[in-house]
Short mmCIF file of the C-alpha atoms (twelve columns), coordinates in Angstrom:
data_MODEL
# 
_entry.id   MODEL 
# 
loop_
_atom_site.group_PDB 
_atom_site.id 
_atom_site.type_symbol 
_atom_site.label_atom_id 
_atom_site.label_alt_id 
_atom_site.label_comp_id 
_atom_site.label_asym_id 
_atom_site.label_seq_id 
_atom_site.Cartn_x 
_atom_site.Cartn_y 
_atom_site.Cartn_z 
_atom_site.pdbx_PDB_model_num 
ATOM 1   C CA . UNK A 1   -16.784 -19.160 -34.113 1 
ATOM 2   C CA . UNK A 2   -17.616 -19.124 -30.578 1 
ATOM 3   C CA . UNK A 3   -21.044 -20.081 -29.092 1 
ATOM 4   C CA . UNK A 4   -21.352 -16.552 -27.306 1 
ATOM 5   C CA . UNK A 5   -20.070 -14.916 -31.812 1 
ATOM 6   C CA . UNK A 6   -22.231 -17.275 -33.029 1 
ATOM 7   C CA . UNK A 7   -25.660 -16.783 -31.679 1 
ATOM 8   C CA . UNK A 8   -24.500 -12.699 -31.798 1 
ATOM 9   C CA . UNK A 9   -25.112 -13.173 -35.293 1 
ATOM 10  C CA . UNK A 10  -28.156 -15.484 -35.006 1 
ATOM 11  C CA . UNK A 11  -29.668 -13.639 -32.705 1 
ATOM 12  C CA . UNK A 12  -29.603 -16.233 -29.830 1 
ATOM 13  C CA . UNK A 13  -27.611 -16.113 -26.371 1 
ATOM 14  C CA . UNK A 14  -25.325 -18.291 -26.294 1 
ATOM 15  C CA . UNK A 15  -27.235 -21.101 -23.749 1 
ATOM 16  C CA . UNK A 16  -29.734 -20.845 -26.945 1 
ATOM 17  C CA . UNK A 17  -26.823 -22.076 -28.713 1 
ATOM 18  C CA . UNK A 18  -25.085 -24.915 -26.392 1 
ATOM 19  C CA . UNK A 19  -28.814 -25.956 -25.719 1 
ATOM 20  C CA . UNK A 20  -29.606 -26.738 -29.379 1 
ATOM 21  C CA . UNK A 21  -26.261 -28.102 -29.963 1 
ATOM 22  C CA . UNK A 22  -26.843 -30.594 -27.460 1 
ATOM 23  C CA . UNK A 23  -29.873 -31.846 -28.189 1 
ATOM 24  C CA . UNK A 24  -32.631 -30.653 -25.300 1 
ATOM 25  C CA . UNK A 25  -33.777 -27.377 -27.771 1 
ATOM 26  C CA . UNK A 26  -35.881 -27.613 -31.028 1 
ATOM 27  C CA . UNK A 27  -33.766 -26.903 -34.046 1 
ATOM 28  C CA . UNK A 28  -36.238 -25.242 -35.370 1 
ATOM 29  C CA . UNK A 29  -36.414 -22.865 -38.869 1 
ATOM 30  C CA . UNK A 30  -35.669 -19.385 -36.960 1 
ATOM 31  C CA . UNK A 31  -31.893 -20.736 -35.909 1 
ATOM 32  C CA . UNK A 32  -31.787 -22.310 -39.496 1 
ATOM 33  C CA . UNK A 33  -32.379 -19.010 -40.551 1 
ATOM 34  C CA . UNK A 34  -29.680 -17.327 -37.774 1 
ATOM 35  C CA . UNK A 35  -27.471 -19.897 -38.472 1 
ATOM 36  C CA . UNK A 36  -27.952 -18.944 -42.575 1 
ATOM 37  C CA . UNK A 37  -27.066 -15.383 -41.192 1 
ATOM 38  C CA . UNK A 38  -24.466 -15.960 -39.570 1 
ATOM 39  C CA . UNK A 39  -21.829 -18.400 -41.521 1 
ATOM 40  C CA . UNK A 40  -23.458 -15.412 -44.236 1 
ATOM 41  C CA . UNK A 41  -24.915 -18.411 -46.755 1 
ATOM 42  C CA . UNK A 42  -27.205 -16.703 -49.190 1 
ATOM 43  C CA . UNK A 43  -29.586 -19.376 -47.612 1 
ATOM 44  C CA . UNK A 44  -28.066 -22.820 -48.208 1 
ATOM 45  C CA . UNK A 45  -29.228 -24.522 -44.615 1 
ATOM 46  C CA . UNK A 46  -33.189 -23.642 -44.885 1 
ATOM 47  C CA . UNK A 47  -32.678 -25.089 -48.521 1 
ATOM 48  C CA . UNK A 48  -30.846 -28.014 -47.374 1 
ATOM 49  C CA . UNK A 49  -34.397 -28.487 -44.717 1 
ATOM 50  C CA . UNK A 50  -36.592 -27.806 -47.216 1 
ATOM 51  C CA . UNK A 51  -35.294 -29.510 -49.757 1 
ATOM 52  C CA . UNK A 52  -34.586 -32.556 -47.746 1 
ATOM 53  C CA . UNK A 53  -35.953 -32.260 -43.806 1 
ATOM 54  C CA . UNK A 54  -39.337 -33.096 -43.059 1 
ATOM 55  C CA . UNK A 55  -42.462 -30.856 -45.047 1 
ATOM 56  C CA . UNK A 56  -42.581 -27.530 -43.884 1 
ATOM 57  C CA . UNK A 57  -46.420 -28.594 -42.671 1 
ATOM 58  C CA . UNK A 58  -44.866 -30.977 -39.722 1 
ATOM 59  C CA . UNK A 59  -41.915 -28.568 -39.164 1 
ATOM 60  C CA . UNK A 60  -43.697 -27.008 -36.309 1 
ATOM 61  C CA . UNK A 61  -45.239 -30.007 -35.066 1 
ATOM 62  C CA . UNK A 62  -41.807 -31.173 -34.900 1 
ATOM 63  C CA . UNK A 63  -40.630 -28.636 -32.249 1 
ATOM 64  C CA . UNK A 64  -43.469 -28.567 -30.468 1 
ATOM 65  C CA . UNK A 65  -43.152 -33.110 -30.391 1 
ATOM 66  C CA . UNK A 66  -39.142 -32.591 -29.035 1 
ATOM 67  C CA . UNK A 67  -40.693 -30.175 -26.707 1 
ATOM 68  C CA . UNK A 68  -42.898 -31.455 -25.348 1 
ATOM 69  C CA . UNK A 69  -43.864 -33.112 -21.815 1 
ATOM 70  C CA . UNK A 70  -46.973 -35.234 -22.544 1 
ATOM 71  C CA . UNK A 71  -48.125 -35.824 -26.279 1 
ATOM 72  C CA . UNK A 72  -51.624 -37.169 -26.744 1 
ATOM 73  C CA . UNK A 73  -51.662 -39.075 -30.091 1 
ATOM 74  C CA . UNK A 74  -55.009 -41.068 -32.413 1 
ATOM 75  C CA . UNK A 75  -55.029 -42.457 -35.239 1 
ATOM 76  C CA . UNK A 76  -58.401 -43.970 -36.306 1 
ATOM 77  C CA . UNK A 77  -56.668 -46.816 -38.867 1 
ATOM 78  C CA . UNK A 78  -52.937 -46.603 -38.125 1 
ATOM 79  C CA . UNK A 79  -50.600 -47.061 -35.778 1 
ATOM 80  C CA . UNK A 80  -49.302 -44.273 -35.086 1 
ATOM 81  C CA . UNK A 81  -46.171 -43.260 -36.399 1 
ATOM 82  C CA . UNK A 82  -44.236 -42.795 -32.768 1 
ATOM 83  C CA . UNK A 83  -45.098 -46.513 -32.337 1 
ATOM 84  C CA . UNK A 84  -44.105 -47.851 -36.080 1 
ATOM 85  C CA . UNK A 85  -42.024 -50.099 -37.064 1 
ATOM 86  C CA . UNK A 86  -39.656 -50.210 -39.762 1 
ATOM 87  C CA . UNK A 87  -41.223 -52.206 -41.640 1 
ATOM 88  C CA . UNK A 88  -44.880 -51.265 -40.672 1 
ATOM 89  C CA . UNK A 89  -43.118 -47.446 -42.114 1 
ATOM 90  C CA . UNK A 90  -42.196 -48.860 -44.925 1 
ATOM 91  C CA . UNK A 91  -45.612 -50.764 -46.492 1 
ATOM 92  C CA . UNK A 92  -47.784 -47.349 -44.777 1 
ATOM 93  C CA . UNK A 93  -45.669 -44.072 -46.308 1 
ATOM 94  C CA . UNK A 94  -45.592 -47.026 -50.264 1 
ATOM 95  C CA . UNK A 95  -49.005 -46.690 -50.008 1 
ATOM 96  C CA . UNK A 96  -47.939 -42.999 -51.245 1 
ATOM 97  C CA . UNK A 97  -47.755 -43.680 -55.790 1 
ATOM 98  C CA . UNK A 98  -44.808 -40.742 -56.433 1 
ATOM 99  C CA . UNK A 99  -42.926 -41.541 -53.473 1 
ATOM 100 C CA . UNK A 100 -39.471 -43.631 -54.971 1 
ATOM 101 C CA . UNK A 101 -38.084 -46.445 -53.179 1 
ATOM 102 C CA . UNK A 102 -35.356 -43.691 -52.246 1 
ATOM 103 C CA . UNK A 103 -37.985 -41.545 -51.353 1 
ATOM 104 C CA . UNK A 104 -39.454 -44.752 -48.953 1 
ATOM 105 C CA . UNK A 105 -36.264 -44.957 -47.851 1 
ATOM 106 C CA . UNK A 106 -35.466 -41.589 -46.472 1 
ATOM 107 C CA . UNK A 107 -38.487 -41.078 -44.618 1 
ATOM 108 C CA . UNK A 108 -38.827 -44.031 -42.712 1 
ATOM 109 C CA . UNK A 109 -35.526 -42.847 -41.808 1 
ATOM 110 C CA . UNK A 110 -36.618 -40.225 -40.260 1 
ATOM 111 C CA . UNK A 111 -39.658 -41.248 -38.375 1 
ATOM 112 C CA . UNK A 112 -37.495 -44.101 -37.365 1 
ATOM 113 C CA . UNK A 113 -34.643 -40.650 -35.498 1 
ATOM 114 C CA . UNK A 114 -38.123 -39.328 -34.758 1 
ATOM 115 C CA . UNK A 115 -39.479 -42.556 -32.487 1 
ATOM 116 C CA . UNK A 116 -35.600 -41.277 -30.220 1 
ATOM 117 C CA . UNK A 117 -37.735 -38.925 -28.149 1 
ATOM 118 C CA . UNK A 118 -39.461 -41.840 -26.082 1 
ATOM 119 C CA . UNK A 119 -36.512 -42.941 -25.029 1 
ATOM 120 C CA . UNK A 120 -34.084 -39.979 -24.341 1 
ATOM 121 C CA . UNK A 121 -32.948 -39.287 -20.668 1 
ATOM 122 C CA . UNK A 122 -36.400 -37.599 -19.805 1 
ATOM 123 C CA . UNK A 123 -38.687 -38.679 -22.471 1 
ATOM 124 C CA . UNK A 124 -42.642 -37.871 -22.833 1 
ATOM 125 C CA . UNK A 125 -45.276 -39.564 -21.064 1 
ATOM 126 C CA . UNK A 126 -46.951 -40.637 -24.845 1 
ATOM 127 C CA . UNK A 127 -50.786 -41.133 -24.667 1 
ATOM 128 C CA . UNK A 128 -51.626 -43.516 -27.778 1 
ATOM 129 C CA . UNK A 129 -55.041 -44.489 -28.376 1 
ATOM 130 C CA . UNK A 130 -56.563 -46.163 -32.013 1 
ATOM 131 C CA . UNK A 131 -59.529 -48.034 -33.241 1 
ATOM 132 C CA . UNK A 132 -59.309 -51.657 -33.191 1 
ATOM 133 C CA . UNK A 133 -59.747 -51.830 -37.647 1 
ATOM 134 C CA . UNK A 134 -55.850 -50.141 -36.428 1 
ATOM 135 C CA . UNK A 135 -54.792 -53.596 -35.272 1 
ATOM 136 C CA . UNK A 136 -56.745 -55.783 -37.315 1 
ATOM 137 C CA . UNK A 137 -56.568 -54.173 -40.859 1 
ATOM 138 C CA . UNK A 138 -53.234 -55.076 -42.195 1 
ATOM 139 C CA . UNK A 139 -52.486 -55.122 -47.386 1 
ATOM 140 C CA . UNK A 140 -50.804 -57.234 -49.415 1 
ATOM 141 C CA . UNK A 141 -48.197 -59.561 -47.980 1 
ATOM 142 C CA . UNK A 142 -48.357 -57.994 -44.596 1 
ATOM 143 C CA . UNK A 143 -48.172 -61.096 -42.716 1 
ATOM 144 C CA . UNK A 144 -45.050 -60.481 -40.662 1 
ATOM 145 C CA . UNK A 145 -45.759 -57.326 -40.730 1 
ATOM 146 C CA . UNK A 146 -48.268 -57.060 -38.785 1 
ATOM 147 C CA . UNK A 147 -47.266 -59.819 -35.825 1 
ATOM 148 C CA . UNK A 148 -44.101 -57.566 -35.147 1 
ATOM 149 C CA . UNK A 149 -45.929 -54.508 -35.275 1 
ATOM 150 C CA . UNK A 150 -48.319 -55.586 -32.411 1 
ATOM 151 C CA . UNK A 151 -45.445 -57.080 -30.570 1 
ATOM 152 C CA . UNK A 152 -43.451 -54.614 -30.672 1 
ATOM 153 C CA . UNK A 153 -46.010 -51.766 -29.873 1 
ATOM 154 C CA . UNK A 154 -47.077 -54.148 -26.842 1 
ATOM 155 C CA . UNK A 155 -43.514 -53.551 -25.962 1 
ATOM 156 C CA . UNK A 156 -43.707 -49.769 -26.038 1 
ATOM 157 C CA . UNK A 157 -46.410 -49.575 -23.530 1 
ATOM 158 C CA . UNK A 158 -45.121 -52.192 -21.495 1 
ATOM 159 C CA . UNK A 159 -42.304 -48.651 -20.918 1 
ATOM 160 C CA . UNK A 160 -43.393 -47.061 -17.958 1 
ATOM 161 C CA . UNK A 161 -43.396 -43.407 -20.184 1 
ATOM 162 C CA . UNK A 162 -46.065 -45.421 -22.658 1 
ATOM 163 C CA . UNK A 163 -49.381 -46.495 -22.419 1 
ATOM 164 C CA . UNK A 164 -51.654 -47.527 -24.920 1 
ATOM 165 C CA . UNK A 165 -55.465 -48.325 -25.573 1 
ATOM 166 C CA . UNK A 166 -57.726 -49.594 -28.122 1 
ATOM 167 C CA . UNK A 167 -61.497 -47.868 -29.487 1 
ATOM 168 C CA . UNK A 168 -63.520 -51.085 -29.751 1 
ATOM 169 C CA . UNK A 169 -64.895 -52.023 -32.891 1 
ATOM 170 C CA . UNK A 170 -68.441 -51.932 -30.600 1 
ATOM 171 C CA . UNK A 171 -68.228 -48.095 -29.489 1 
ATOM 172 C CA . UNK A 172 -69.739 -47.273 -32.111 1 
ATOM 173 C CA . UNK A 173 -69.864 -44.235 -33.554 1 
ATOM 174 C CA . UNK A 174 -67.674 -41.711 -32.208 1 
ATOM 175 C CA . UNK A 175 -65.550 -38.267 -31.930 1 
ATOM 176 C CA . UNK A 176 -62.090 -39.828 -33.212 1 
ATOM 177 C CA . UNK A 177 -64.071 -40.820 -36.844 1 
ATOM 178 C CA . UNK A 178 -63.633 -37.840 -38.359 1 
ATOM 179 C CA . UNK A 179 -60.177 -37.762 -38.742 1 
ATOM 180 C CA . UNK A 180 -55.791 -38.789 -37.127 1 
ATOM 181 C CA . UNK A 181 -55.140 -35.795 -34.201 1 
ATOM 182 C CA . UNK A 182 -52.224 -35.221 -32.639 1 
ATOM 183 C CA . UNK A 183 -51.338 -32.952 -29.089 1 
ATOM 184 C CA . UNK A 184 -48.702 -31.458 -27.408 1 
ATOM 185 C CA . UNK A 185 -48.404 -30.150 -23.937 1 
ATOM 186 C CA . UNK A 186 -45.921 -28.127 -22.272 1 
ATOM 187 C CA . UNK A 187 -43.492 -27.472 -19.911 1 
ATOM 188 C CA . UNK A 188 -45.070 -24.204 -19.163 1 
ATOM 189 C CA . UNK A 189 -49.127 -26.746 -19.729 1 
ATOM 190 C CA . UNK A 190 -49.545 -24.745 -22.636 1 
ATOM 191 C CA . UNK A 191 -51.324 -26.515 -25.836 1 
ATOM 192 C CA . UNK A 192 -50.558 -27.472 -29.053 1 
ATOM 193 C CA . UNK A 193 -51.993 -29.519 -31.972 1 
ATOM 194 C CA . UNK A 194 -52.196 -31.246 -34.928 1 
ATOM 195 C CA . UNK A 195 -54.366 -32.390 -37.783 1 
ATOM 196 C CA . UNK A 196 -53.469 -34.473 -40.630 1 
ATOM 197 C CA . UNK A 197 -55.313 -35.083 -43.629 1 
ATOM 198 C CA . UNK A 198 -55.005 -36.470 -47.340 1 
ATOM 199 C CA . UNK A 199 -52.175 -33.131 -48.495 1 
ATOM 200 C CA . UNK A 200 -50.486 -32.697 -45.554 1 
ATOM 201 C CA . UNK A 201 -51.691 -31.313 -42.145 1 
ATOM 202 C CA . UNK A 202 -52.127 -27.566 -40.549 1 
ATOM 203 C CA . UNK A 203 -51.146 -26.826 -37.073 1 
ATOM 204 C CA . UNK A 204 -53.672 -25.957 -34.313 1 
ATOM 205 C CA . UNK A 205 -52.571 -23.790 -31.536 1 
ATOM 206 C CA . UNK A 206 -55.693 -20.927 -31.674 1 
ATOM 207 C CA . UNK A 207 -57.067 -21.211 -27.777 1 
ATOM 208 C CA . UNK A 208 -60.692 -21.976 -29.026 1 
ATOM 209 C CA . UNK A 209 -59.511 -24.542 -31.896 1 
ATOM 210 C CA . UNK A 210 -57.231 -26.199 -29.286 1 
ATOM 211 C CA . UNK A 211 -60.553 -26.999 -26.442 1 
ATOM 212 C CA . UNK A 212 -62.304 -28.482 -29.083 1 
ATOM 213 C CA . UNK A 213 -58.941 -30.562 -29.739 1 
ATOM 214 C CA . UNK A 214 -58.980 -31.248 -26.113 1 
ATOM 215 C CA . UNK A 215 -63.133 -31.695 -25.506 1 
ATOM 216 C CA . UNK A 216 -62.494 -34.565 -29.063 1 
ATOM 217 C CA . UNK A 217 -59.571 -36.029 -27.096 1 
ATOM 218 C CA . UNK A 218 -60.809 -36.558 -23.080 1 
ATOM 219 C CA . UNK A 219 -64.378 -37.787 -25.702 1 
ATOM 220 C CA . UNK A 220 -62.096 -40.594 -28.167 1 
ATOM 221 C CA . UNK A 221 -60.051 -41.406 -24.726 1 
ATOM 222 C CA . UNK A 222 -63.527 -42.190 -22.347 1 
ATOM 223 C CA . UNK A 223 -64.634 -44.639 -25.483 1 
ATOM 224 C CA . UNK A 224 -61.057 -46.627 -24.831 1 
ATOM 225 C CA . UNK A 225 -60.865 -49.777 -23.533 1 
ATOM 226 C CA . UNK A 226 -58.351 -49.647 -20.188 1 
ATOM 227 C CA . UNK A 227 -54.558 -49.814 -21.340 1 
ATOM 228 C CA . UNK A 228 -55.031 -53.815 -19.905 1 
ATOM 229 C CA . UNK A 229 -57.710 -54.734 -21.861 1 
ATOM 230 C CA . UNK A 230 -55.944 -52.753 -24.874 1 
ATOM 231 C CA . UNK A 231 -52.296 -55.179 -24.404 1 
ATOM 232 C CA . UNK A 232 -55.055 -58.057 -24.507 1 
ATOM 233 C CA . UNK A 233 -56.482 -57.769 -26.861 1 
ATOM 234 C CA . UNK A 234 -53.398 -56.595 -28.804 1 
ATOM 235 C CA . UNK A 235 -51.529 -59.526 -27.687 1 
ATOM 236 C CA . UNK A 236 -54.871 -62.000 -29.070 1 
ATOM 237 C CA . UNK A 237 -55.069 -60.270 -33.215 1 
ATOM 238 C CA . UNK A 238 -50.932 -59.556 -33.385 1 
ATOM 239 C CA . UNK A 239 -50.571 -64.216 -32.259 1 
ATOM 240 C CA . UNK A 240 -54.411 -64.260 -34.769 1 
ATOM 241 C CA . UNK A 241 -51.112 -63.180 -37.816 1 
ATOM 242 C CA . UNK A 242 -48.807 -66.071 -36.458 1 
# 
């Protein structure tokens, strides 16, 4: 089946199909459902994605993340997923008691695959902000995991499209203590947001909600150390683990 014939049955242009196949356009659930229609699978691909892909609440953010030209992320207690090592991601995911070892391994692999957007031909600009807690906090058996994670974070921040900032403990109370937030700016300058919680996460696309998140982001960013000072602190903490 040609791209044009497939697209006609799926409800997409041939150029859209080509862009998805080449990885320059995000694979969305609407495209997956279109593939089911075009190939008359009875919904097989949608069931497959639902079972083995990202959780349904996270898929809209993944679409935004892949299409973004700029990403802004803040987490008060953890290194952001796009900058995690495999061992650190595994340690974090194992905190969920119901996940089996195989499920943890699958999620680690998915997380590492997501990081490919940062090294692609035209990567987004990533600005990551974490509390000092995130670079100092570790669990039992993390004596090796944390220094490797912090050195990896330092190396990532040396790339031209990535900057990492730390909110020092001395900042005290600030807007970010309410929880993590993610923001993505698209090529048309529109924004998408995502918030995580104990049960999963939720997207934010209403203009008033995005305005609030952008205000919170700017407030958090203003509390953070400049890049050079942040990297010096990260290096200092990494050395303390060695």
